[in-house]
Coordinates of C-alpha atoms in Angstrom, one line a residue:
Chain A
X5 CA -79.3 56.5 17.3
X6 CA -77.2 59.4 18.8
X7 CA -77.9 58.0 22.3
X8 CA -76.7 54.6 21.2
X9 CA -73.5 56.1 19.8
X10 CA -73.0 58.1 22.9
X11 CA -73.4 55.0 25.1
X12 CA -71.0 53.0 22.9
X13 CA -68.4 55.8 23.2
X14 CA -68.8 56.0 27.0
X15 CA -68.5 52.3 27.3
X16 CA -65.3 52.3 25.2
X17 CA -63.8 55.1 27.2
X18 CA -64.6 53.3 30.5
X19 CA -62.8 50.1 29.4
X20 CA -59.3 51.3 30.2
X21 CA -60.5 52.7 33.4
X22 CA -61.9 49.4 34.4
X23 CA -58.7 47.7 33.3
X24 CA -56.6 50.0 35.5
X25 CA -58.3 48.5 38.6
X26 CA -56.6 45.2 38.0
X27 CA -53.1 46.1 36.7
X28 CA -50.5 43.3 37.3
X29 CA -53.1 40.8 38.4
X30 CA -55.3 40.0 35.4
X31 CA -57.8 37.8 37.3
X32 CA -58.4 36.0 40.6
X33 CA -56.5 32.8 41.0
X34 CA -53.2 31.2 41.9
X35 CA -50.0 33.0 41.0
X36 CA -46.3 32.5 41.4
X37 CA -44.3 35.6 42.3
X38 CA -40.6 36.4 42.6
X39 CA -40.1 39.2 45.1
X40 CA -38.6 40.2 48.5
X41 CA -40.1 39.9 52.0
X42 CA -40.1 43.1 54.1
X43 CA -41.4 43.9 57.5
X44 CA -43.3 47.2 58.0
X45 CA -45.4 48.9 60.7
X46 CA -48.4 47.3 59.0
X47 CA -47.1 43.8 59.0
X48 CA -44.9 41.6 56.9
X49 CA -45.4 42.1 53.2
X50 CA -44.1 40.8 49.9
X51 CA -42.8 43.3 47.3
X52 CA -42.5 42.4 43.6
X53 CA -40.4 44.6 41.4
X54 CA -39.2 46.6 44.4
X55 CA -38.1 50.2 43.7
X56 CA -39.4 50.1 40.1
X57 CA -42.3 51.8 38.3
X58 CA -44.1 48.5 38.4
X59 CA -43.7 47.8 42.1
X60 CA -46.4 45.6 43.6
X61 CA -47.0 45.5 47.3
X62 CA -48.7 42.3 48.5
X63 CA -49.9 42.0 52.0
X64 CA -51.2 38.8 53.6
X65 CA -53.8 38.0 56.3
X66 CA -52.3 38.3 59.8
X67 CA -52.2 34.5 60.5
X68 CA -50.4 34.1 57.1
X69 CA -47.6 36.4 58.2
X70 CA -46.1 33.4 60.1
X71 CA -45.2 31.8 56.8
X72 CA -43.3 34.9 55.7
X73 CA -41.6 35.5 59.0
X74 CA -38.4 33.4 58.5
X75 CA -37.8 35.1 55.1
X76 CA -37.7 38.8 56.1
X77 CA -35.2 40.7 53.8
X78 CA -34.7 37.6 51.6
X79 CA -35.6 37.0 48.0
X80 CA -38.3 34.4 47.6
X81 CA -40.5 32.6 45.2
X82 CA -44.0 32.2 46.5
X83 CA -47.2 30.6 45.3
X84 CA -50.0 33.0 46.3
X85 CA -53.7 32.9 46.0
X86 CA -55.8 36.0 45.2
X87 CA -59.5 35.7 45.7
X88 CA -60.5 39.4 45.7
X89 CA -59.9 42.4 43.4
X90 CA -57.9 45.2 45.0
X91 CA -56.2 48.5 44.5
X92 CA -53.9 48.0 41.5
X93 CA -50.6 48.2 43.4
X94 CA -51.7 47.2 46.9
X95 CA -52.9 43.6 46.9
X96 CA -53.8 41.1 49.5
X97 CA -53.3 37.4 48.9
X98 CA -52.7 34.2 50.8
X99 CA -49.2 32.6 50.6
X100 CA -49.5 28.9 50.0
X101 CA -45.9 28.0 49.4
X102 CA -42.6 29.8 49.9
X103 CA -39.0 29.1 49.1
X104 CA -35.7 31.0 49.1
X105 CA -34.3 32.0 45.7
X106 CA -31.1 33.5 44.4
X107 CA -31.9 36.8 43.0
X108 CA -30.2 37.8 39.7
X109 CA -29.3 41.4 40.4
X110 CA -28.0 42.0 36.9
X111 CA -31.4 41.0 35.4
X112 CA -34.1 43.7 35.9
X113 CA -36.7 41.2 34.8
X114 CA -35.8 38.7 37.4
X115 CA -38.8 39.5 39.6
X116 CA -42.4 39.4 38.6
X117 CA -45.7 37.7 39.0
X118 CA -47.3 35.0 36.8
X119 CA -50.8 33.5 36.7
X120 CA -50.8 29.7 37.2
X121 CA -54.5 29.0 37.4
X122 CA -57.7 31.0 37.4
X123 CA -60.3 31.0 40.2
X124 CA -63.6 32.8 40.6
X125 CA -63.3 36.0 42.6
X126 CA -65.0 36.1 46.0
X127 CA -67.9 38.5 46.1
Chain B
X9 CA -19.2 31.3 -38.4
X10 CA -22.6 30.9 -36.8
X11 CA -21.7 27.3 -35.7
X12 CA -18.3 28.4 -34.3
X13 CA -20.0 31.1 -32.2
X14 CA -22.5 28.6 -30.9
X15 CA -19.7 26.1 -30.0
X16 CA -17.7 28.8 -28.2
X17 CA -20.8 29.7 -26.2
X18 CA -21.5 26.1 -25.3
X19 CA -17.9 25.5 -24.2
X20 CA -17.9 28.8 -22.2
X21 CA -21.2 27.8 -20.5
X22 CA -19.9 24.3 -19.8
X23 CA -16.7 25.6 -18.3
X24 CA -18.3 28.3 -16.3
X25 CA -20.9 25.9 -14.7
X26 CA -18.1 23.4 -14.0
X27 CA -16.0 26.0 -12.1
X28 CA -19.0 27.5 -10.4
X29 CA -19.5 26.5 -6.8
X30 CA -22.0 27.7 -4.3
X31 CA -21.5 28.4 -0.6
X32 CA -24.6 28.1 1.6
X33 CA -25.1 29.8 4.9
X34 CA -27.8 29.0 7.4
X35 CA -28.2 31.4 10.2
X36 CA -30.4 30.2 13.0
X37 CA -31.3 31.2 16.6
X38 CA -32.0 34.2 18.7
X39 CA -34.9 32.3 20.4
X40 CA -35.9 32.0 24.0
X41 CA -35.6 35.6 24.8
X42 CA -38.1 37.3 27.1
X43 CA -41.0 38.8 25.1
X44 CA -41.2 42.1 27.0
X45 CA -38.1 43.5 25.4
X46 CA -37.7 45.0 21.9
X47 CA -34.2 43.7 21.5
X48 CA -32.3 40.5 22.2
X49 CA -28.8 39.7 23.4
X50 CA -27.9 38.3 20.0
X51 CA -28.4 41.6 18.0
X52 CA -24.7 42.5 17.7
X53 CA -23.9 38.9 16.5
X54 CA -26.7 39.2 14.0
X55 CA -25.3 42.4 12.7
X56 CA -21.8 40.9 12.4
X57 CA -23.1 37.9 10.5
X58 CA -25.0 40.2 8.1
X59 CA -21.8 42.2 7.5
X60 CA -20.1 38.9 6.5
X61 CA -23.0 38.1 4.2
X62 CA -22.8 41.6 2.6
X63 CA -19.1 41.0 1.9
X64 CA -19.8 37.6 0.2
X65 CA -22.2 38.4 -2.6
X66 CA -22.2 34.8 -4.0
X67 CA -23.3 33.3 -0.6
X68 CA -26.8 31.7 -0.6
X69 CA -28.2 32.5 2.8
X70 CA -31.3 31.1 4.6
X71 CA -32.1 33.1 7.8
X72 CA -34.2 31.7 10.6
X73 CA -33.9 34.1 13.5
X74 CA -35.9 35.3 16.4
X75 CA -39.6 36.2 16.2
X76 CA -41.3 38.6 18.6
X77 CA -38.7 41.3 19.3
X78 CA -39.5 44.5 17.4
X79 CA -36.0 46.0 17.1
X80 CA -34.3 42.6 16.4
X81 CA -36.8 41.8 13.7
X82 CA -36.2 45.2 12.1
X83 CA -32.5 44.5 12.3
X84 CA -33.0 41.1 10.6
X85 CA -35.2 42.6 7.9
X86 CA -32.9 45.5 7.1
X87 CA -29.6 43.5 7.3
X88 CA -30.2 40.4 5.3
X89 CA -31.4 41.9 2.1
X90 CA -29.7 39.4 -0.1
X91 CA -30.8 36.3 1.8
X92 CA -32.8 33.7 -0.1
X93 CA -35.2 33.2 2.7
X94 CA -36.0 35.0 6.0
X95 CA -38.2 33.4 8.7
X96 CA -38.7 33.5 12.5
X97 CA -37.0 30.7 14.2
X98 CA -39.5 28.0 15.2
X99 CA -39.7 24.2 15.1
X100 CA -41.4 24.1 11.7
X101 CA -38.9 26.4 10.0
X102 CA -36.0 24.5 11.6
X103 CA -37.3 21.1 10.3
X104 CA -38.1 22.6 6.9
X105 CA -34.6 23.9 6.4
X106 CA -33.1 20.5 7.2
X107 CA -35.6 18.8 4.9
X108 CA -34.9 21.3 2.0
X109 CA -31.2 20.9 2.2
X110 CA -31.4 17.2 2.3
X111 CA -33.6 17.2 -0.8
X112 CA -31.1 19.5 -2.6
X113 CA -28.3 17.1 -1.7
X114 CA -30.3 14.1 -2.8
X115 CA -31.1 15.7 -6.1
X116 CA -27.4 16.8 -6.5
X117 CA -28.6 20.5 -6.6
X118 CA -25.9 20.9 -3.9
X119 CA -22.8 19.0 -4.9
X120 CA -19.0 19.2 -4.5
X121 CA -17.3 21.6 -4.3
X122 CA -20.3 23.4 -2.7
X123 CA -20.2 23.7 1.0
X124 CA -22.8 24.4 3.8
X125 CA -22.1 26.5 6.9
X126 CA -24.7 26.3 9.7
X127 CA -24.4 29.0 12.4
X128 CA -26.5 28.9 15.6
X129 CA -26.5 31.9 17.9
X130 CA -29.0 31.0 20.6
X131 CA -29.7 29.8 24.1
X132 CA -28.8 26.2 24.5
X133 CA -29.7 23.5 27.1
X134 CA -27.6 20.8 28.7
X135 CA -27.6 17.4 27.0
X136 CA -30.8 15.6 27.9
X137 CA -29.9 12.0 28.9
X138 CA -33.6 11.2 29.7
X139 CA -34.4 11.3 26.0
X140 CA -31.1 9.7 24.8
X141 CA -30.2 13.0 23.2
X142 CA -26.8 12.9 21.5
X143 CA -26.2 16.6 21.3
X144 CA -28.4 19.2 23.0
X145 CA -31.4 21.4 22.4
X146 CA -31.7 25.1 21.5
X147 CA -34.4 27.6 22.0
X148 CA -36.9 28.6 19.4
X149 CA -38.9 31.9 19.3
X150 CA -41.8 30.1 21.1
X151 CA -41.6 30.9 24.8
X152 CA -39.3 32.5 27.3
X153 CA -36.4 30.3 28.3
X154 CA -36.6 31.0 32.0
X155 CA -34.2 28.2 33.1
X156 CA -30.9 28.4 31.2
X157 CA -29.9 24.8 32.1
X158 CA -32.9 23.1 30.5
X159 CA -34.7 26.0 28.7
X160 CA -37.9 25.3 30.6
X161 CA -40.6 27.6 29.3
X162 CA -39.5 27.3 25.7
X163 CA -40.4 25.0 22.8
X164 CA -36.9 23.7 21.9
X165 CA -35.5 21.8 19.0
X166 CA -32.7 19.2 19.3
X167 CA -29.6 19.5 17.2
X168 CA -29.7 15.7 16.9
X169 CA -31.9 16.4 13.8
X170 CA -28.9 17.9 12.0
X171 CA -27.1 14.6 12.0
X172 CA -29.1 13.2 9.1
X173 CA -28.0 16.3 7.1
X174 CA -24.3 16.0 8.0
X175 CA -24.3 12.3 7.2
X176 CA -25.9 12.9 3.8
X177 CA -23.5 15.7 3.1
X178 CA -20.6 13.3 3.9
X179 CA -22.0 10.6 1.6
X180 CA -22.3 13.2 -1.2
X181 CA -18.9 14.6 -0.5
X182 CA -20.2 18.1 0.3
X183 CA -18.3 19.9 3.1
X184 CA -20.4 21.0 6.0
X185 CA -19.7 22.9 9.2
X186 CA -21.8 23.8 12.3
X187 CA -20.9 26.7 14.5
X188 CA -23.0 26.4 17.6
X189 CA -22.7 29.6 19.6
X190 CA -25.1 28.6 22.4
X191 CA -24.7 27.5 26.0
X192 CA -23.5 23.9 26.5
X193 CA -22.7 23.7 22.8
X194 CA -19.7 21.4 23.4
X195 CA -22.3 18.6 23.2
X196 CA -22.7 19.3 19.4
X197 CA -19.2 18.0 18.8
X198 CA -20.6 14.5 19.0
X199 CA -22.0 14.8 15.5
X200 CA -18.6 15.9 14.0
X201 CA -16.8 13.6 11.7
X202 CA -14.0 13.8 9.1
X203 CA -16.3 15.7 6.8
X204 CA -18.2 17.8 9.4
X205 CA -16.5 20.5 11.3
X206 CA -18.2 21.5 14.6
X207 CA -17.2 24.6 16.6
X208 CA -18.9 25.5 19.9
X209 CA -19.0 28.6 22.1
X210 CA -18.8 26.6 25.3
X211 CA -18.0 23.2 26.9
X212 CA -20.8 20.7 27.3
X213 CA -21.1 21.6 31.0
X214 CA -20.7 25.3 30.7
X215 CA -22.7 28.4 29.9
X216 CA -21.6 30.2 26.7
X217 CA -21.3 33.9 26.3
X218 CA -22.7 36.0 23.5
X219 CA -19.2 37.6 23.1
X220 CA -18.1 34.3 21.4
X221 CA -20.7 34.6 18.6
X222 CA -20.0 38.3 18.3
X223 CA -16.2 37.8 17.9
X224 CA -16.6 34.7 15.7
X225 CA -19.0 36.5 13.3
X226 CA -16.7 39.6 13.2
X227 CA -13.7 37.4 12.4
X228 CA -15.4 35.7 9.5
X229 CA -13.8 36.9 6.3
X230 CA -13.6 35.6 2.8
X231 CA -10.5 33.4 2.4
X232 CA -10.1 32.4 6.0
X233 CA -10.7 28.9 7.1
X234 CA -13.0 28.0 10.1
X235 CA -10.1 26.7 12.2
X236 CA -8.4 30.1 11.9
X237 CA -11.6 32.0 12.7
X238 CA -12.1 29.8 15.8
X239 CA -8.6 30.2 17.2
X240 CA -8.7 34.0 16.6
X241 CA -12.1 34.5 18.3
X242 CA -11.3 32.0 21.1
X243 CA -8.2 34.0 22.0
X244 CA -10.0 37.3 21.8
X245 CA -12.7 36.4 24.4
X246 CA -12.0 36.4 28.1
X247 CA -14.7 34.3 29.6
X248 CA -15.0 31.1 31.6
X249 CA -16.9 29.1 29.0
X250 CA -14.4 26.9 27.2
X251 CA -15.1 27.1 23.4
X252 CA -14.4 23.8 21.5
X253 CA -13.5 22.6 18.0
X254 CA -13.8 19.1 16.6
X255 CA -10.3 19.0 15.0
X256 CA -7.9 16.3 16.2
X257 CA -5.9 19.0 18.0
X258 CA -9.0 20.4 19.7
X259 CA -10.3 17.0 20.8
X260 CA -6.8 16.0 22.1
X261 CA -6.5 19.1 24.2
X262 CA -10.0 18.8 25.6
X263 CA -9.6 15.2 26.5
X264 CA -6.3 16.2 28.2
X265 CA -7.8 18.7 30.6
X266 CA -11.5 19.8 30.1
X267 CA -12.8 17.3 32.6
X268 CA -10.4 18.4 35.4
X269 CA -10.8 22.1 34.6
X270 CA -14.6 22.0 34.6
X271 CA -15.3 23.0 38.2
X272 CA -12.7 25.8 38.0
X273 CA -14.7 27.5 35.3
X274 CA -17.9 27.7 37.4
X275 CA -18.8 30.8 39.2
X276 CA -21.0 31.6 42.2
X277 CA -24.1 33.9 42.4
X278 CA -25.8 33.2 39.2
X279 CA -29.2 31.8 38.5
X280 CA -29.1 28.1 37.7
X281 CA -25.6 28.0 39.0
X282 CA -23.5 24.9 38.6
X283 CA -21.0 25.6 41.4
X284 CA -23.3 24.9 44.3
X285 CA -24.8 21.8 42.8
X286 CA -21.3 20.5 42.1
X287 CA -20.3 21.2 45.7
X288 CA -23.4 19.8 47.2
X289 CA -23.9 16.7 45.0
X290 CA -20.7 15.8 43.2
X291 CA -17.8 17.0 45.3
X292 CA -15.7 14.2 46.6
X293 CA -12.5 15.4 48.3
X294 CA -10.4 12.6 47.0
X295 CA -11.6 12.9 43.4
X296 CA -11.3 16.7 43.6
X297 CA -7.7 16.4 44.8
X298 CA -7.0 13.9 42.0
X299 CA -8.5 16.2 39.4
X300 CA -6.6 19.2 40.7
X301 CA -3.3 17.2 40.8
X302 CA -3.8 15.9 37.2
X303 CA -4.4 19.4 36.0
X304 CA -1.2 20.6 37.6
X305 CA 0.7 17.7 36.2
X306 CA -0.5 18.5 32.7
X307 CA 0.5 22.2 33.2
X308 CA 3.9 21.1 34.5
X309 CA 4.4 18.8 31.6
X310 CA 3.6 21.6 29.1
X311 CA 6.0 23.8 31.0
X312 CA 8.8 21.2 30.6
X313 CA 8.0 20.9 26.9
X314 CA 8.3 24.7 26.7
X315 CA 11.7 24.6 28.3
X316 CA 13.2 22.0 26.0
X317 CA 11.5 23.3 22.8
X318 CA 11.8 27.0 22.9
X319 CA 9.2 29.1 21.1
X320 CA 6.8 26.1 20.6
X321 CA 4.5 27.4 23.3
X322 CA 4.5 31.0 22.4
X323 CA 1.0 32.4 22.7
X324 CA -0.5 32.7 19.2
X325 CA -1.8 36.2 19.5
X326 CA 1.4 37.7 21.0
X327 CA 4.0 35.8 19.1
X328 CA 6.9 37.4 20.9
X329 CA 5.8 36.4 24.3
X330 CA 6.6 33.1 25.9
X331 CA 3.6 31.6 27.8
X332 CA 3.9 31.9 31.5
X333 CA 1.8 29.3 33.3
X334 CA 2.6 30.3 36.9
X335 CA -0.4 32.6 37.1
X336 CA -2.6 29.9 35.8
X337 CA -1.4 27.5 38.5
X338 CA -1.7 30.2 41.3
X339 CA -5.3 31.0 40.2
X340 CA -6.2 27.3 40.2
X341 CA -4.7 26.9 43.7
X342 CA -6.8 29.9 45.0
X343 CA -9.9 28.4 43.5
X344 CA -9.2 25.0 44.9
X345 CA -8.8 26.5 48.4
X346 CA -12.2 28.1 48.1
X347 CA -13.8 24.9 47.0
X348 CA -12.3 22.9 49.9
X349 CA -13.3 25.5 52.5
X350 CA -16.8 25.7 51.1
X351 CA -17.2 22.0 50.9
X352 CA -16.3 21.6 54.6
X353 CA -18.7 24.3 55.6
X354 CA -21.5 22.8 53.6
X355 CA -20.9 19.4 55.3
X356 CA -21.2 21.1 58.7
X357 CA -24.2 23.1 57.6
X358 CA -26.0 20.0 56.5
X359 CA -26.1 18.9 60.1
X360 CA -29.3 17.0 60.8
X361 CA -30.0 19.4 63.7
X362 CA -30.8 22.2 61.3
X363 CA -33.5 20.1 59.7
X364 CA -35.3 19.4 63.0
X365 CA -38.8 20.9 63.2
X366 CA -40.7 22.7 65.9
X367 CA -44.4 22.8 65.6
X368 CA -46.9 24.7 67.8
X369 CA -50.2 26.5 67.5
X370 CA -52.3 29.2 69.2
X371 CA -56.0 28.7 69.0
X372 CA -58.4 31.7 69.4
X373 CA -61.9 30.4 70.3
X374 CA -63.5 33.9 70.4
X375 CA -62.7 34.8 66.8
X376 CA -62.4 31.2 65.5
X377 CA -58.9 31.0 64.1
X378 CA -55.6 29.1 64.7
X379 CA -52.1 30.4 64.3
X380 CA -50.2 27.4 63.1
X381 CA -46.4 27.4 63.2
X382 CA -43.9 24.9 61.7
X383 CA -40.3 26.1 61.8
X384 CA -37.1 24.3 61.1
X385 CA -34.3 24.9 63.6
X386 CA -32.5 26.8 60.9
X387 CA -35.5 29.1 60.4
X388 CA -35.8 29.6 64.2
X389 CA -32.1 30.5 64.6
X390 CA -31.9 32.8 61.6
X391 CA -35.1 34.8 62.3
X392 CA -35.0 38.0 64.4
X393 CA -38.2 37.5 66.4
X394 CA -37.5 40.5 68.6
X395 CA -37.7 42.7 65.6
X396 CA -40.9 41.1 64.5
X397 CA -42.4 41.6 68.0
X398 CA -41.6 45.3 67.9
X399 CA -43.1 45.8 64.4
X400 CA -46.1 43.8 65.4
X401 CA -46.7 46.1 68.5
X402 CA -46.6 49.2 66.2
X403 CA -49.1 47.4 63.9
X404 CA -51.4 46.6 66.8
X405 CA -51.3 50.2 68.0
X406 CA -52.7 51.4 64.6
X407 CA -55.2 48.7 64.2
X408 CA -58.9 49.5 65.0
X409 CA -60.6 46.3 63.9
X410 CA -61.1 44.2 67.1
X411 CA -60.8 40.9 65.2
X412 CA -57.4 42.0 63.7
X413 CA -56.3 43.4 67.0
X414 CA -56.9 40.0 68.7
X415 CA -54.9 38.3 65.9
X416 CA -52.0 40.7 66.4
X417 CA -52.0 40.1 70.1
X418 CA -51.9 36.3 69.4
X419 CA -49.2 36.8 66.8
X420 CA -47.0 38.6 69.3
X421 CA -47.5 35.6 71.7
X422 CA -46.6 33.3 68.8
X423 CA -43.3 35.2 68.1
X424 CA -42.5 35.2 71.8
X425 CA -42.9 31.5 72.0
X426 CA -40.7 31.2 68.8
X427 CA -38.0 33.4 70.5
X428 CA -38.1 31.1 73.6
X429 CA -37.7 28.0 71.4
X430 CA -34.8 29.7 69.6
X431 CA -33.1 30.6 73.0
X432 CA -33.5 27.0 74.2
X433 CA -31.9 25.6 71.0
X434 CA -29.0 28.0 71.2
X435 CA -28.5 27.2 74.9
X436 CA -28.2 23.5 74.2
X437 CA -26.5 23.7 70.8
X438 CA -24.3 26.9 70.8
X439 CA -22.2 25.5 67.9
X440 CA -25.2 26.0 65.5
X441 CA -24.8 29.8 65.6
X442 CA -21.1 29.6 64.9
X443 CA -21.8 27.4 61.9
X444 CA -24.2 29.9 60.5
X445 CA -21.8 32.8 61.1
X446 CA -19.1 30.8 59.3
X447 CA -21.4 30.3 56.4
X448 CA -21.9 34.0 55.9
X449 CA -18.1 34.3 55.7
X450 CA -18.0 31.3 53.2
X451 CA -20.6 33.0 51.1
X452 CA -18.4 36.0 50.9
X453 CA -15.5 33.8 49.9
X454 CA -17.6 32.1 47.3
X455 CA -18.4 35.3 45.5
X456 CA -14.6 35.6 44.8
X457 CA -15.1 32.7 42.3
X458 CA -16.8 35.1 40.0
X459 CA -13.6 37.0 39.2
X460 CA -11.4 33.9 39.8
X461 CA -13.2 31.8 37.2
X462 CA -13.0 34.6 34.7
X463 CA -9.2 35.0 35.3
X464 CA -8.8 31.2 35.0
X465 CA -10.8 31.4 31.7
X466 CA -8.3 34.0 30.4
X467 CA -5.2 31.9 31.4
X468 CA -6.9 28.7 30.0
X469 CA -7.2 30.4 26.6
X470 CA -3.5 31.3 26.5
X471 CA -2.7 27.8 27.5
X472 CA -5.1 26.3 24.9
X473 CA -3.8 28.5 22.1
X474 CA -0.2 27.6 22.9
X475 CA -1.0 23.9 23.1
X476 CA -3.1 24.0 19.9
X477 CA -0.2 25.6 18.0
X478 CA 2.2 23.1 19.4
X479 CA 0.0 20.2 18.5
X480 CA -0.5 21.3 14.9
X481 CA 3.3 21.8 14.5
X482 CA 4.3 18.5 15.9
X483 CA 1.6 16.1 14.8
X484 CA 1.4 14.5 11.4
X485 CA -1.1 16.2 9.1
X486 CA -4.5 14.6 9.2
X487 CA -7.8 15.3 7.3
X488 CA -9.1 18.4 9.0
X489 CA -12.7 19.5 8.0
X490 CA -12.3 22.8 9.8
X491 CA -9.2 24.0 8.0
X492 CA -10.5 22.5 4.8
X493 CA -13.6 24.7 5.1
X494 CA -12.6 28.0 3.6
X495 CA -15.0 30.9 3.7

């Protein structure tokens, strides 16, 4: 009985730890994200909620950088596909669609990421 | 003795119920706000309305506000202690309120000289022609209104549903008023009649500001009539939103110049902005010139009236000051210049050449992938490929995975090809670069409309107040449901 209680407690304690691995991206699937495209020494990336506590850095496969290239330093809205779980703040997804957007600088909640449809994660 | 006492009691009771009248207040809105926050932008307005309710103990109030914002909900619960009902604002509650009031009117539980005041402080959409909407829709507490033009993302309710209530109130002779403090609320004036007063925070084609609701609610005092409260709060606010009232004076002034003034109250650099869509889709140089000219003619006419009839057009708030319309005209001229310049730049920028596409690909047979490129000429011209090549070289230097290294080498070749295509285009079409540079200057110029439209908004309010006063003084008295509605 004690062992069962201990296992239950350990399981409950581990839940938030497991959840932390997936902060911001609740599951694999297609998302829309409002962010800004930046170029770095490690390639072109998309940053959501830049310079905030909830900043998300999304990198893309090298061939996919071509889609982002014309939008460097511009605010964009992208449709992005995540098929793998990642580090909570450093993610890799594939950009499917991209368009310029007018950022609303007075609204701190103007950028973010939203799940559109779920997919199975690749294993 | 006993019979006399009973008679006196009966007479007293009869007289007191005869003279007793009830005022009803419905407060709705504060929907459509993002769920992540504890407060809403309507909190100050809610507080001001609750202060009015506290100062009017006989008022019977039904509250349907918000839902899902902790601090706002606390504010509602703590501030409307005397309210008959308190609910979140959703579709079911909205329809139940309308149904209950209609039932009370039908049963003569609400009867003259009772009066009903409906206040709405909320996000509001444009009129939806696709569903033959007469007025417009407002946001409920179900969902974030991400798009402030059509409230996409929110379950909305249409104010068309209020019309059955206003019509029934008219039939029963019960005064009714709607104060719509939402964006695009000028559309609600369409259900006004000689028994229904409608006041709006904005024109049908403009965003409203929360400051109108705040000022209006703060100006509500026992004894004042709704027309007075409207004029007072309209003059206090300094925004480019064009509040409206359904009185004859209000309608006459709006028909005189709202349409021509509309683009001058738009501003650049906002989400869901109207200015760029107006410039891109609706701007016709000839019509724009005509609109601007008619606006100036109206102002000139008012100036002439002012000259021949001294003191008629003194601004209502500062009674000692004569209205000076020179500043109004100068601001309109400045704004018109920006519109014309922008329009010509947009026309040049829409050159078909920018839309041309260049497509090419690099195939890697060793690692089995293709780098596919499809760039418009605009994208090629505006992208700094040399910078991308430099960054890519640094990336390649740090990369140890042979597959990725190969991809980075191919990506560099891809960028080099893109740069070559860009050079070719600029060599054969050097004007394209000039156009783009001019556009950057135009964008800077467009940002001046933010302060310009606000300044025009201030001058418009002085002009409106003066005209309104003049109209009321010079026109024969007519039935006015707004001045007849006393708080």
